[in-house]
CSV table of C-alpha atoms in Angstrom, one decimal:
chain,number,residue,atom,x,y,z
A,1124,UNK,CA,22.0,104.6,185.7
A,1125,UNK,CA,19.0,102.9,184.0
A,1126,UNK,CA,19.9,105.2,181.1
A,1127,UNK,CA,23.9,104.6,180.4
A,1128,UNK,CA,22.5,100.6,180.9
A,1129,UNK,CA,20.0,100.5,178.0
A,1130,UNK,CA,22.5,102.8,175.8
A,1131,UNK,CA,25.1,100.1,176.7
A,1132,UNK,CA,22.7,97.2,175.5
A,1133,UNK,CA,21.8,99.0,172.4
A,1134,UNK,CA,25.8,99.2,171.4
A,1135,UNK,CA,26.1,95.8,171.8
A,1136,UNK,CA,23.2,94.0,170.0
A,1137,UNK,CA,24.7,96.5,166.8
A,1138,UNK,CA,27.5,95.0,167.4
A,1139,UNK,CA,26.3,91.2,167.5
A,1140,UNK,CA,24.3,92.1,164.7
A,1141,UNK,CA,27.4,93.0,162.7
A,1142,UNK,CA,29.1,90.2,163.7
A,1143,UNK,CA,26.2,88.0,162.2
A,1144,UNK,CA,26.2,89.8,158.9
A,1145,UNK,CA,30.0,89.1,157.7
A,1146,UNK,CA,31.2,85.7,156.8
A,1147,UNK,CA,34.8,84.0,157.3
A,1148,UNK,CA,35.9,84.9,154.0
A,1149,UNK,CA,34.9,86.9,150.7
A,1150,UNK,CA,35.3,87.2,147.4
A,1151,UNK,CA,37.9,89.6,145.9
A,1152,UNK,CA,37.7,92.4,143.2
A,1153,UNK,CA,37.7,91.0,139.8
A,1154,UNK,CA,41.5,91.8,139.1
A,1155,UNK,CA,44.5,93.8,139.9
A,1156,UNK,CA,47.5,95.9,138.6
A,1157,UNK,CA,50.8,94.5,138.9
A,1158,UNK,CA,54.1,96.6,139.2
A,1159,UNK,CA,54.5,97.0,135.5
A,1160,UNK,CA,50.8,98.4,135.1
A,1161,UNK,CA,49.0,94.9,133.0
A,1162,UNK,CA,45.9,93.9,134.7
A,1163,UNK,CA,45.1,90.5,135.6
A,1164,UNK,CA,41.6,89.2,136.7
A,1165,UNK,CA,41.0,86.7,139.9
A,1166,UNK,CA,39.9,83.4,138.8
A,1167,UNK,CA,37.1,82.8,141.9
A,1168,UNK,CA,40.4,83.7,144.2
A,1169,UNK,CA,39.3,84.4,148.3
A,1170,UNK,CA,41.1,85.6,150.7
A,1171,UNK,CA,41.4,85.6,154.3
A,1172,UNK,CA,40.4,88.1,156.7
A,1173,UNK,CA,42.9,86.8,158.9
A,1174,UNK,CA,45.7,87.5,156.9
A,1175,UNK,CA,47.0,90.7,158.1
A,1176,UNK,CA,50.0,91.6,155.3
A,1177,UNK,CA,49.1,92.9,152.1
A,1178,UNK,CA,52.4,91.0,150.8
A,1179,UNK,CA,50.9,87.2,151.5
A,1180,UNK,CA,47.8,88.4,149.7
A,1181,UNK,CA,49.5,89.4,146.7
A,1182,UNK,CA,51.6,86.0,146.8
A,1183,UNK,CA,48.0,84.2,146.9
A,1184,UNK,CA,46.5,86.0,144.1
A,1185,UNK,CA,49.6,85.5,141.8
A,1186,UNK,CA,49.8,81.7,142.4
A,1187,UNK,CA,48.6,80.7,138.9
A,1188,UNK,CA,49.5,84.1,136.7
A,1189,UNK,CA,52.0,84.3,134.5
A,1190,UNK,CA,53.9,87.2,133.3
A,1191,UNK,CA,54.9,88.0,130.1
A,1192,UNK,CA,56.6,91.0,128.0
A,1193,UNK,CA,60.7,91.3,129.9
A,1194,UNK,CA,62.5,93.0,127.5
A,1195,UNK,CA,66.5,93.2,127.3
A,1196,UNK,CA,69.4,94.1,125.3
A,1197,UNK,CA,72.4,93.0,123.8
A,1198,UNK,CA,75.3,94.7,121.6
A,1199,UNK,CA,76.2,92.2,119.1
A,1200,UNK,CA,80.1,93.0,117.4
A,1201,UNK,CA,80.5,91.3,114.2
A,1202,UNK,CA,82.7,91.8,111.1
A,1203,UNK,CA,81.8,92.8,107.6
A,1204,UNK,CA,80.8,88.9,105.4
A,1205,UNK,CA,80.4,87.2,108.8
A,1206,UNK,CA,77.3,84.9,108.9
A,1207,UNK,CA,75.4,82.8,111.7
A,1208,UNK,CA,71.9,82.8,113.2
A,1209,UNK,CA,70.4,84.6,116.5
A,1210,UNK,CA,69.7,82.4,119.0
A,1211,UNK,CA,66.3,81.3,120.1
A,1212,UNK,CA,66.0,80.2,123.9
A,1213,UNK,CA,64.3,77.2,124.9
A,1214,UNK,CA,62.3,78.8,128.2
A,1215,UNK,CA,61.9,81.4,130.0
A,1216,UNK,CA,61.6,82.1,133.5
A,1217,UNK,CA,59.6,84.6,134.9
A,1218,UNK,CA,60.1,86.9,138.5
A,1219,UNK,CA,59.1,84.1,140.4
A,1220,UNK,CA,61.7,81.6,138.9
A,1221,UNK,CA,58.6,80.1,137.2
A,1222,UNK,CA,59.7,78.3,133.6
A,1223,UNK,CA,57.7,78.6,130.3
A,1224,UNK,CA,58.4,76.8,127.0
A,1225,UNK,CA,59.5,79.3,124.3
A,1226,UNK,CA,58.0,77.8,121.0
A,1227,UNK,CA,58.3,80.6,118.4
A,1228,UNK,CA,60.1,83.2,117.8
A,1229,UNK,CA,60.2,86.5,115.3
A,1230,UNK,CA,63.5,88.6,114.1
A,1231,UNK,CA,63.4,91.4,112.3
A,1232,UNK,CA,65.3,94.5,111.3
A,1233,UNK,CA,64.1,97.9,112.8
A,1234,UNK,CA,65.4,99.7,109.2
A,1235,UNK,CA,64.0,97.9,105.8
A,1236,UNK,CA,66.6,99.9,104.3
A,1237,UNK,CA,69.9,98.8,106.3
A,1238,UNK,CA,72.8,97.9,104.5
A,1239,UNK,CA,74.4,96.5,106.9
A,1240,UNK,CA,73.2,93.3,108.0
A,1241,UNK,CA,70.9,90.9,105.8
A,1242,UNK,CA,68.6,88.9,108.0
A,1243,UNK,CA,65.5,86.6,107.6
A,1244,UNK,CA,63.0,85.7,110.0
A,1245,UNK,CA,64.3,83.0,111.5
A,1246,UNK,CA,67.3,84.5,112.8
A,1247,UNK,CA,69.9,83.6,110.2
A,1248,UNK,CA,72.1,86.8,109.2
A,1249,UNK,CA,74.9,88.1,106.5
A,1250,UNK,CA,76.6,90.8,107.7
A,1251,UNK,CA,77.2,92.8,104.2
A,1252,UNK,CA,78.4,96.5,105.2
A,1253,UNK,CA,80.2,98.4,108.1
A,1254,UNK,CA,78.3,100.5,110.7
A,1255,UNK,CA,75.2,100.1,112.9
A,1256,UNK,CA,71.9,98.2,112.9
A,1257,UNK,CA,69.4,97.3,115.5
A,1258,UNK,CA,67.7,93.7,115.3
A,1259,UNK,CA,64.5,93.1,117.1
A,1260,UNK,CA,63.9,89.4,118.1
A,1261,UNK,CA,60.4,88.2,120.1
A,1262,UNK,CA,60.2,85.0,121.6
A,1263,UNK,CA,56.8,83.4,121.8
A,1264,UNK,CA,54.6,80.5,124.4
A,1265,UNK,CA,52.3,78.2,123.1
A,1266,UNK,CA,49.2,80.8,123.7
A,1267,UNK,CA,50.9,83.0,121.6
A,1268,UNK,CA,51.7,85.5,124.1
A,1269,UNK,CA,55.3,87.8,124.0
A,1270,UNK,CA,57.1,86.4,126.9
A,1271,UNK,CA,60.7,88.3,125.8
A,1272,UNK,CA,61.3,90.9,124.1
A,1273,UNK,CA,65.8,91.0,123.0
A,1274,UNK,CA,66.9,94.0,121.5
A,1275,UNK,CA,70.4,93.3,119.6
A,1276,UNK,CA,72.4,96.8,118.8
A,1277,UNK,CA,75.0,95.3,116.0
A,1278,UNK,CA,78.5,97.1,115.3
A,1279,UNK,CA,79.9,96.1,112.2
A,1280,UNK,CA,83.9,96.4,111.4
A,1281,UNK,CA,86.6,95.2,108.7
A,1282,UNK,CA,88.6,92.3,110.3
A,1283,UNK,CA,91.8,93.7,109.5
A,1284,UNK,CA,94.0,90.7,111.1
A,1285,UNK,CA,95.6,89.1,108.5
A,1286,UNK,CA,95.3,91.5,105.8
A,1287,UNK,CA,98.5,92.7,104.1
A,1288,UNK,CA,99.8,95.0,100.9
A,1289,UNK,CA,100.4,94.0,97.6
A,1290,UNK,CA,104.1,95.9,98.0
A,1291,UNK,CA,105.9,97.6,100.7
A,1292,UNK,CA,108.1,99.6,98.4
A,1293,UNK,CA,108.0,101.5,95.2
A,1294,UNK,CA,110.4,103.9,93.8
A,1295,UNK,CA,109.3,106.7,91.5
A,1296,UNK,CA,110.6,109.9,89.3
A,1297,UNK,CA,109.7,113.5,88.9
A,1298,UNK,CA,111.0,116.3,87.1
A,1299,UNK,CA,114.1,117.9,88.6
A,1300,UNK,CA,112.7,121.6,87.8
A,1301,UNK,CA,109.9,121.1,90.2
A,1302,UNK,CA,111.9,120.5,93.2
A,1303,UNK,CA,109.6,120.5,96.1
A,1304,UNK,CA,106.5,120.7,94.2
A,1305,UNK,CA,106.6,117.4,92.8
A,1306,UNK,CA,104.1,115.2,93.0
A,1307,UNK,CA,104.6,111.1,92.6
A,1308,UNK,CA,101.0,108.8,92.7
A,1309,UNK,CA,101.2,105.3,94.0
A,1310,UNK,CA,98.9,103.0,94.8
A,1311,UNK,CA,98.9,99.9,97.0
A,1312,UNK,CA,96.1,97.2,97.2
A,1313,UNK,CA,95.1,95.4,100.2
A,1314,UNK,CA,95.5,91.6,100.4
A,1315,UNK,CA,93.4,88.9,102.6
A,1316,UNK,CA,93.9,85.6,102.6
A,1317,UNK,CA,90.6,84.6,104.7
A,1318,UNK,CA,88.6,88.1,105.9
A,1319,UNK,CA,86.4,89.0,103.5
A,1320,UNK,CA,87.2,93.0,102.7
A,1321,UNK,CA,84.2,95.2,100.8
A,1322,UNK,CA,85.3,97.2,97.5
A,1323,UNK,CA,83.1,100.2,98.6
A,1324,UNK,CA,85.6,103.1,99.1
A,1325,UNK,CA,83.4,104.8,101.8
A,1326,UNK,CA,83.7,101.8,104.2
A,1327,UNK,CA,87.4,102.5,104.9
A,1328,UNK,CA,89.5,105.4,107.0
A,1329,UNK,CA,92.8,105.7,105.6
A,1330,UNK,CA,94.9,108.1,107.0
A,1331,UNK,CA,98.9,108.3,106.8
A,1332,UNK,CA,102.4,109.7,108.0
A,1333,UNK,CA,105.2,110.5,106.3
A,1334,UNK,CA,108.7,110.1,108.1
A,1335,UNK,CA,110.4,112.6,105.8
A,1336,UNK,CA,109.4,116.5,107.1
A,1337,UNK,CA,110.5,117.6,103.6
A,1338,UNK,CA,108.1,115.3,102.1
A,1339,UNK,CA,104.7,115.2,103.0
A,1340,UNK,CA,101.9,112.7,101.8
A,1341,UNK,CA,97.9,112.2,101.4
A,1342,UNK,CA,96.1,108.8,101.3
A,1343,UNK,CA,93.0,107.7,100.2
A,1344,UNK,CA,90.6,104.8,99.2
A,1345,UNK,CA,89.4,104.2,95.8
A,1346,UNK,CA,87.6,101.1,94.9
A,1347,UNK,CA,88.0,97.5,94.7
A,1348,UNK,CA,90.9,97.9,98.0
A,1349,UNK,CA,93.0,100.1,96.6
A,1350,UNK,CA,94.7,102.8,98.5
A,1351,UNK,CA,95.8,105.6,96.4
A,1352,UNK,CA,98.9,107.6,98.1
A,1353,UNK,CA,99.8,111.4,96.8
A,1354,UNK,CA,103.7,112.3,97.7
A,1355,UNK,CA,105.0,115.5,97.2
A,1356,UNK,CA,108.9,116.3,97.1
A,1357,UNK,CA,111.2,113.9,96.1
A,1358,UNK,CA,113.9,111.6,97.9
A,1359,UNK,CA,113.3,108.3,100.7
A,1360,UNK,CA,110.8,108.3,103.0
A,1361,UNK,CA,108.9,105.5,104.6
A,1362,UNK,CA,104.9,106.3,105.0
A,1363,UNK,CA,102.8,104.6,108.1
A,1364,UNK,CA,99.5,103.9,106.3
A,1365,UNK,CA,96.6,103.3,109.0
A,1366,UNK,CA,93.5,101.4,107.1
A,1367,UNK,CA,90.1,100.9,109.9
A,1368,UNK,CA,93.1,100.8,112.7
A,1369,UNK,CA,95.7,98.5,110.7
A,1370,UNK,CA,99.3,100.0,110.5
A,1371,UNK,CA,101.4,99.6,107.0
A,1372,UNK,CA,104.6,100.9,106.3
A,1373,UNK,CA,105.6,101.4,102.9
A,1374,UNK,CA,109.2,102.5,101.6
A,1375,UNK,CA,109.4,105.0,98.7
A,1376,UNK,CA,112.3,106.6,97.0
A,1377,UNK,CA,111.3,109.4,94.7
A,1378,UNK,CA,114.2,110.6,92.3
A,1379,UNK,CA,114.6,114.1,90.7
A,1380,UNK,CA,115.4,113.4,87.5
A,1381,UNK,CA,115.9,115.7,84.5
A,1382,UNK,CA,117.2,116.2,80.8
A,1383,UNK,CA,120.2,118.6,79.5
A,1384,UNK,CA,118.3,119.7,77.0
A,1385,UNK,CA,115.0,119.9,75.8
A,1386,UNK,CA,115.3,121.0,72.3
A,1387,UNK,CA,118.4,120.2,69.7
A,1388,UNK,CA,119.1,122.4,66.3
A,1389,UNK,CA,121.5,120.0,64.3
A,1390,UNK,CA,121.9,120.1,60.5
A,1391,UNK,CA,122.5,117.0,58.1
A,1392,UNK,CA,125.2,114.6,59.8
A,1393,UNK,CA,126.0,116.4,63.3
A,1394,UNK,CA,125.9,114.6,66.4
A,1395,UNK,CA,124.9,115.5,70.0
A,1396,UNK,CA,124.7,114.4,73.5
A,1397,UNK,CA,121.6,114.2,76.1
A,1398,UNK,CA,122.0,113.5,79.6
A,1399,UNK,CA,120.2,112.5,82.5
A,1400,UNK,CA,120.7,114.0,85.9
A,1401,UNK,CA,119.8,112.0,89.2
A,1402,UNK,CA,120.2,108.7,86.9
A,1403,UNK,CA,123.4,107.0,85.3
A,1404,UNK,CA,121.6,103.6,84.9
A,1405,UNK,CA,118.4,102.0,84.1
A,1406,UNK,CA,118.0,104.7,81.1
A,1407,UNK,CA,115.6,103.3,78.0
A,1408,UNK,CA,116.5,105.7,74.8
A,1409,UNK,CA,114.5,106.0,71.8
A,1410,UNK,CA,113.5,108.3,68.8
A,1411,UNK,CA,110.2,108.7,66.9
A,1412,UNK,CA,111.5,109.2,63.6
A,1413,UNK,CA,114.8,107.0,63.6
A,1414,UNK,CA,115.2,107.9,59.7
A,1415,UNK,CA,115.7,111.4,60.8
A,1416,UNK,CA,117.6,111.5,64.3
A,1417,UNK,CA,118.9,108.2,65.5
A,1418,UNK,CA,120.2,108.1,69.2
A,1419,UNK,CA,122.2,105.6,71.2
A,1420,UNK,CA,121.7,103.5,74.4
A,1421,UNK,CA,124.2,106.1,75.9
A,1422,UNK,CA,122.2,109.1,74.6
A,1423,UNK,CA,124.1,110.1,71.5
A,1424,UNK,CA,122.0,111.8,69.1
A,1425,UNK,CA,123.2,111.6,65.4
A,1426,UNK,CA,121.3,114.2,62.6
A,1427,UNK,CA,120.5,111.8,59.3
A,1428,UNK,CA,118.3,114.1,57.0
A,1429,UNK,CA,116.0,117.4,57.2
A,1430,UNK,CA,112.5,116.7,59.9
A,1431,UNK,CA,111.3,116.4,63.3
A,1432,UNK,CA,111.9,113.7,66.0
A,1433,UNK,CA,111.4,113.5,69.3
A,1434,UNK,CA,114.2,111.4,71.3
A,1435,UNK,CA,112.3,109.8,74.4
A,1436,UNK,CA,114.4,109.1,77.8
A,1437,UNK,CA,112.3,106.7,79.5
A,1438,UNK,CA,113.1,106.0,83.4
A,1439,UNK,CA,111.1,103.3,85.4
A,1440,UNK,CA,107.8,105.0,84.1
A,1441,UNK,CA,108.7,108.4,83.8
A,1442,UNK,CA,109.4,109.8,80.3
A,1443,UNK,CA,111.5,112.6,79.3
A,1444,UNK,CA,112.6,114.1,75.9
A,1445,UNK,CA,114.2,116.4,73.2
A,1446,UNK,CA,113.0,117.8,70.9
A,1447,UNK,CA,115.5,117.9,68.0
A,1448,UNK,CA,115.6,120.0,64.9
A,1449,UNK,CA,117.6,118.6,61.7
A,1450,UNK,CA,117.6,121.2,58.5
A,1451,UNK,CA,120.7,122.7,55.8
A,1452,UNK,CA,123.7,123.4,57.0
A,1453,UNK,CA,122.8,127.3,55.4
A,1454,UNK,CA,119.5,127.5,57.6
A,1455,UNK,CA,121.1,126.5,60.9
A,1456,UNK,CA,123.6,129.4,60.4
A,1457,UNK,CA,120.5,131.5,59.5
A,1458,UNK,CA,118.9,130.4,62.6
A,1459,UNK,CA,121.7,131.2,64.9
A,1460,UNK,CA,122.5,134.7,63.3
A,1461,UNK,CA,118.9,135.5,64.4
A,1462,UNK,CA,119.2,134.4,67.9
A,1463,UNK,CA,122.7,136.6,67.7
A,1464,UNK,CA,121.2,139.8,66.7
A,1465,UNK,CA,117.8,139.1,69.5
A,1466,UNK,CA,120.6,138.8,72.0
A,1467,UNK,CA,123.1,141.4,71.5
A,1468,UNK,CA,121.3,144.2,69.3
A,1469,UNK,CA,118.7,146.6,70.8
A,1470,UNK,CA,115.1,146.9,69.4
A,1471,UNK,CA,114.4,150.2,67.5
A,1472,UNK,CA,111.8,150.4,64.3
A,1473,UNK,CA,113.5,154.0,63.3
A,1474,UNK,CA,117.1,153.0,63.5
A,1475,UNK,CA,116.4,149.3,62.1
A,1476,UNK,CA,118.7,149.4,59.6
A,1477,UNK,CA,121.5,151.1,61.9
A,1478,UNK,CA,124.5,148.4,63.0
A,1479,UNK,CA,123.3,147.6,66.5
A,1480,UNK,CA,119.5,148.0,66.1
A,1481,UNK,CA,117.2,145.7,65.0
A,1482,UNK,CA,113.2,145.2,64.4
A,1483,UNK,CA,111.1,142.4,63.4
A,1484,UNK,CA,111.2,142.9,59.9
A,1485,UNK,CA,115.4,143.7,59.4
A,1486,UNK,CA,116.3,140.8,62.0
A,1487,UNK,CA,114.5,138.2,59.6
A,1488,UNK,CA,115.9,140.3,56.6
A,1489,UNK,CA,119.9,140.5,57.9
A,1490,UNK,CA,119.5,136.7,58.9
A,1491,UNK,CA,118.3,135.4,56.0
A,1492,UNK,CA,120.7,137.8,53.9
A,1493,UNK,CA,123.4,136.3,55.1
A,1494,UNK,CA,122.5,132.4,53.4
A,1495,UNK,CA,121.4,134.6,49.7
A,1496,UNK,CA,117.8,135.2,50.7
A,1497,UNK,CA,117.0,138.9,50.6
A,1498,UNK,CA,113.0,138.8,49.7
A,1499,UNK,CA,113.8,140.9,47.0
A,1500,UNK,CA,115.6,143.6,48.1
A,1501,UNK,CA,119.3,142.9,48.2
A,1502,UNK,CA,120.1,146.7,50.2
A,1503,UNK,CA,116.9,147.5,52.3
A,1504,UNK,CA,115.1,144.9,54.8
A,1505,UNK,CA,111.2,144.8,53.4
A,1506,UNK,CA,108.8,145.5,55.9
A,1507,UNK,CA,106.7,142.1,56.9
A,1508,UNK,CA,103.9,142.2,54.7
A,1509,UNK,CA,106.4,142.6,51.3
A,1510,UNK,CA,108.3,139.8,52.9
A,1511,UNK,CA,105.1,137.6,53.2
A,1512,UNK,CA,103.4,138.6,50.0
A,1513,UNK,CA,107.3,137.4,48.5
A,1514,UNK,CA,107.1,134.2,50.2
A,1515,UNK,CA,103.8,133.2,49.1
A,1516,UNK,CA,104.9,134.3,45.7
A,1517,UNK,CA,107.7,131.8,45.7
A,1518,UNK,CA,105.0,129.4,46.2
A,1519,UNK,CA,106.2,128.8,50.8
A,1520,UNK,CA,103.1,129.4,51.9
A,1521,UNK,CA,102.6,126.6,55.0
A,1522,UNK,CA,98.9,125.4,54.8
A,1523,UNK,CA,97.4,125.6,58.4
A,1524,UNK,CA,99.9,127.6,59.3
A,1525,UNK,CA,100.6,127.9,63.2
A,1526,UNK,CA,98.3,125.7,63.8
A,1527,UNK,CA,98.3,123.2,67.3
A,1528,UNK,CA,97.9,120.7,64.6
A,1529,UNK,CA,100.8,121.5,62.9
A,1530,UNK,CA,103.1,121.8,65.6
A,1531,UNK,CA,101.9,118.3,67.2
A,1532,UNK,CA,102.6,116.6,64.0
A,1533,UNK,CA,105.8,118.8,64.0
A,1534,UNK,CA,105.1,120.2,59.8
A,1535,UNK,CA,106.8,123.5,60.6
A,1536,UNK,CA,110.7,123.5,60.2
A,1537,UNK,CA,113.4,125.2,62.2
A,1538,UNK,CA,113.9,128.7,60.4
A,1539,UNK,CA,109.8,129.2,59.3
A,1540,UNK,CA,108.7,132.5,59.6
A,1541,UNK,CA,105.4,133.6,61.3
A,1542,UNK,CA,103.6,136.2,59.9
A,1543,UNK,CA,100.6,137.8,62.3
A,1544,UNK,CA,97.6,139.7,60.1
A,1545,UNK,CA,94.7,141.1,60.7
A,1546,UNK,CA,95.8,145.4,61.5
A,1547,UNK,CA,94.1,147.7,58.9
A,1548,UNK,CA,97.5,149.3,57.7
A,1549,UNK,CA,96.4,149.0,53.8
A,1550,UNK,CA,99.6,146.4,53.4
A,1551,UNK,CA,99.2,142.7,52.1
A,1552,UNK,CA,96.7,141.1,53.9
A,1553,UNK,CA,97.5,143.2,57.0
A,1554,UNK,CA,100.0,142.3,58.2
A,1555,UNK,CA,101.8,143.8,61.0
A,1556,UNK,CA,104.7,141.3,62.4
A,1557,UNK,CA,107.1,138.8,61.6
A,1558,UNK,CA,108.6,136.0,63.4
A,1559,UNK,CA,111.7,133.0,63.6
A,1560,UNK,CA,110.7,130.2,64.6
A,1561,UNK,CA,113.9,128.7,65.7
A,1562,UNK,CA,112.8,124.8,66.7
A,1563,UNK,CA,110.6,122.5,68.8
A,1564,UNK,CA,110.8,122.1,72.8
A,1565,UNK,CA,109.4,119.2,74.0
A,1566,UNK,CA,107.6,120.6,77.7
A,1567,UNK,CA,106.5,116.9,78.6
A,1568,UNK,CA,103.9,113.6,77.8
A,1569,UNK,CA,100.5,113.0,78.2
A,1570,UNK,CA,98.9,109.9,78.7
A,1571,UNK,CA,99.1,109.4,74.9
């Protein structure tokens, strides 16, 4: 008993002695974490042992910190030439509804390179392109310290409202020969009476539909707003143009137009007619040597001396033509006796000279025979080097020849011969062949 007594008495005095070592209060650490990991220090903070929750103790500690560094986002839509500033907040108010002045604040762009937005320091912006950019503002107390962070995504676009065509119709021509193949090129330019549009071709999506199954179509943008539309086939359609999500509709008639002939052999003081299919009306005729070949406003040709001309049908802005051939009444018939004799005779070098047969050499020889020219033999066609050797003998010779040149400027004449040389056959100047050249055909214009 006198034992468990004096063990008793020990445990107590510890205890009292304990008791006398602790105060009422203490001081804390030096600092603490919060929940988004900075660390702040205790500015000679105590706390009470007698507080029991964890939760009031943090509420003490807190009292006079403040915390900085929120950050939040915002998508910003805007339209290509817009301008304006970013706002800068006057305050800001932290977790605990506590409010601290704002007194600077920093934009800036996340790409130096970004094309499009424009934007300076203090917020003020020019929205010069279409796409994406991200702008990075931080908002600033009096100690300097980041209290907001505001990232702004910005999504460019064309403001399409209000923006209209130059035309909503156009009427074109193509040949009739090419039928389905035909290809007519328009082009439409946009119109805004307040948007601001860019000339870059790559900030616009063009697509389009054609209403006409038989005629299909292919849009897209060139510079400076224009829309250049490919059409292929010809009759009405009407095409639903879509620009960055803007509907258009455009009405086009394409016409299939073409020209009765395309080359004309007349001699001195004949006449002739040209015609225009798909077009009775509206036709503009002219010739390029009116001393030669004059032509009507109804498409009459009339022959006035030996040459070239070219009689030009324009329609609307497609151009089609004849080429027409004026020479002696005696060459035209030796011109037409050729074509006979290529048409209804067969080709045979060994029976040449047979009624039925022709070659090279004794078609140019029985044509011209028949108008007094027999290149010197009068019974017997010459082979095509005699015949060549007579003409330049006679002093005929062409110089250039059958040259591009030649033709363009249209030297040759209807009833020329073409000799082809070069073949090592021992005859004058090796030549091997012989030709009639019967006229001009006029296949089409360039740009010239």
């Amino acid at each position: 008993m006198k034992q468990w007594i004096s063990k008793l008495v020990i445990g107590l005095s510890l205890a009292v002695f304990s008791c006398l070592l602790t105060p009422e209060t203490t001081e804390a650490s030096q600092g603490y974490y919060d929940e988004y990991g900075f660390y702040h220090e205790y500015e000679n903070l105590y706390f009470d042992d007698d507080y029991d929750s964890e939760e009031e103790n943090y509420e003490q500690t807190v009292e006079d910190d403040t915390y900085y560094g929120d950050t939040t986002e915002e998508q910003l839509s805007v339209y290509y030439g817009d301008t304006g500033t970013l706002t800068t907040p006057g305050s800001w108010i932290d977790k605990q509804g506590r409010e601290t002045t704002i007194t600077r604040a920093e934009f800036r762009c996340d790409d130096d390179w970004n094309e499009v937005i424009q934007l300076s320091s203090d917020g003020t912006y020019q929205i010069t392109g279409v796409g994406e950019a991200t702008v990075q503002a931080e908002f600033y107390d009096m100690a300097d310290r980041c209290l907001l962070t505001k990232i702004y995504y910005v999504v460019s676009g064309l403001n399409m409202n209000g923006v209209t065509l130059n035309k909503t119709s156009a009427t074109s021509y193509v040949r009739r020969e090419e039928g389905a193949y035909a290809t007519s090129q328009f082009e439409f330019r946009l119109k805004s009476t307040g948007n601001r549009l860019p000339d870059q071709s790559d900030y616009y999506d063009v697509s389009c539909e054609s209403s006409n199954e038989k005629m299909s179509a292919s849009a897209y943008m060139k510079e400076n707003q224009t829309i250049a539309l490919d059409v292929y086939g010809s009759g009405k359609t009407t095409v639903k143009l879509t620009v960055n999500g803007r509907t258009f509709r455009v009405k086009l008639n394409i016409i299939a137009v073409g020209i009765n002939k395309n080359s004309m052999l007349l001699s001195t003081g004949q006449s002739g007619q040209l015609k225009i299919y798909g077009m009775k009306k509206g036709i503009k005729w002219s010739s390029s040597k009116p001393s030669v070949v004059k032509v009507t406003r109804d498409g009459k040709v009339k022959a006035l001396k030996n040459g070239n001309a070219v009689i030009k049908a324009k329609v609307g802005d497609f151009t089609m033509g004849c080429a027409v051939s004026v020479t002696t009444p005696e060459r035209c018939k030796t011109i037409r006796q050729a074509v006979k004799i290529g048409k209804t005779c067969t080709y045979s070098q060994p029976q040449r000279m047979q009624k039925g047969f022709y070659d090279c050499s004794s078609l140019t020889w029985t044509a011209y025979k028949s108008s007094g020219i027999s290149f010197g033999n009068s019974y017997y066609a010459p082979v095509a080097a005699a015949q060549a050797q007579w003409c330049v003998e006679k002093g005929k010779e062409v110089k250039g020849g059958l040259s591009e040149a030649n033709i363009q400027k249209m030297k040759l004449r209807a009833g020329d011969l073409m000799f082809e040389e070069g073949a090592d056959n021992g005859r004058y100047r090796g030549i091997y062949h012989v030709e009639m050249i019967r006229g001009y055909v006029c296949q089409g214009f360039d740009e010239k």
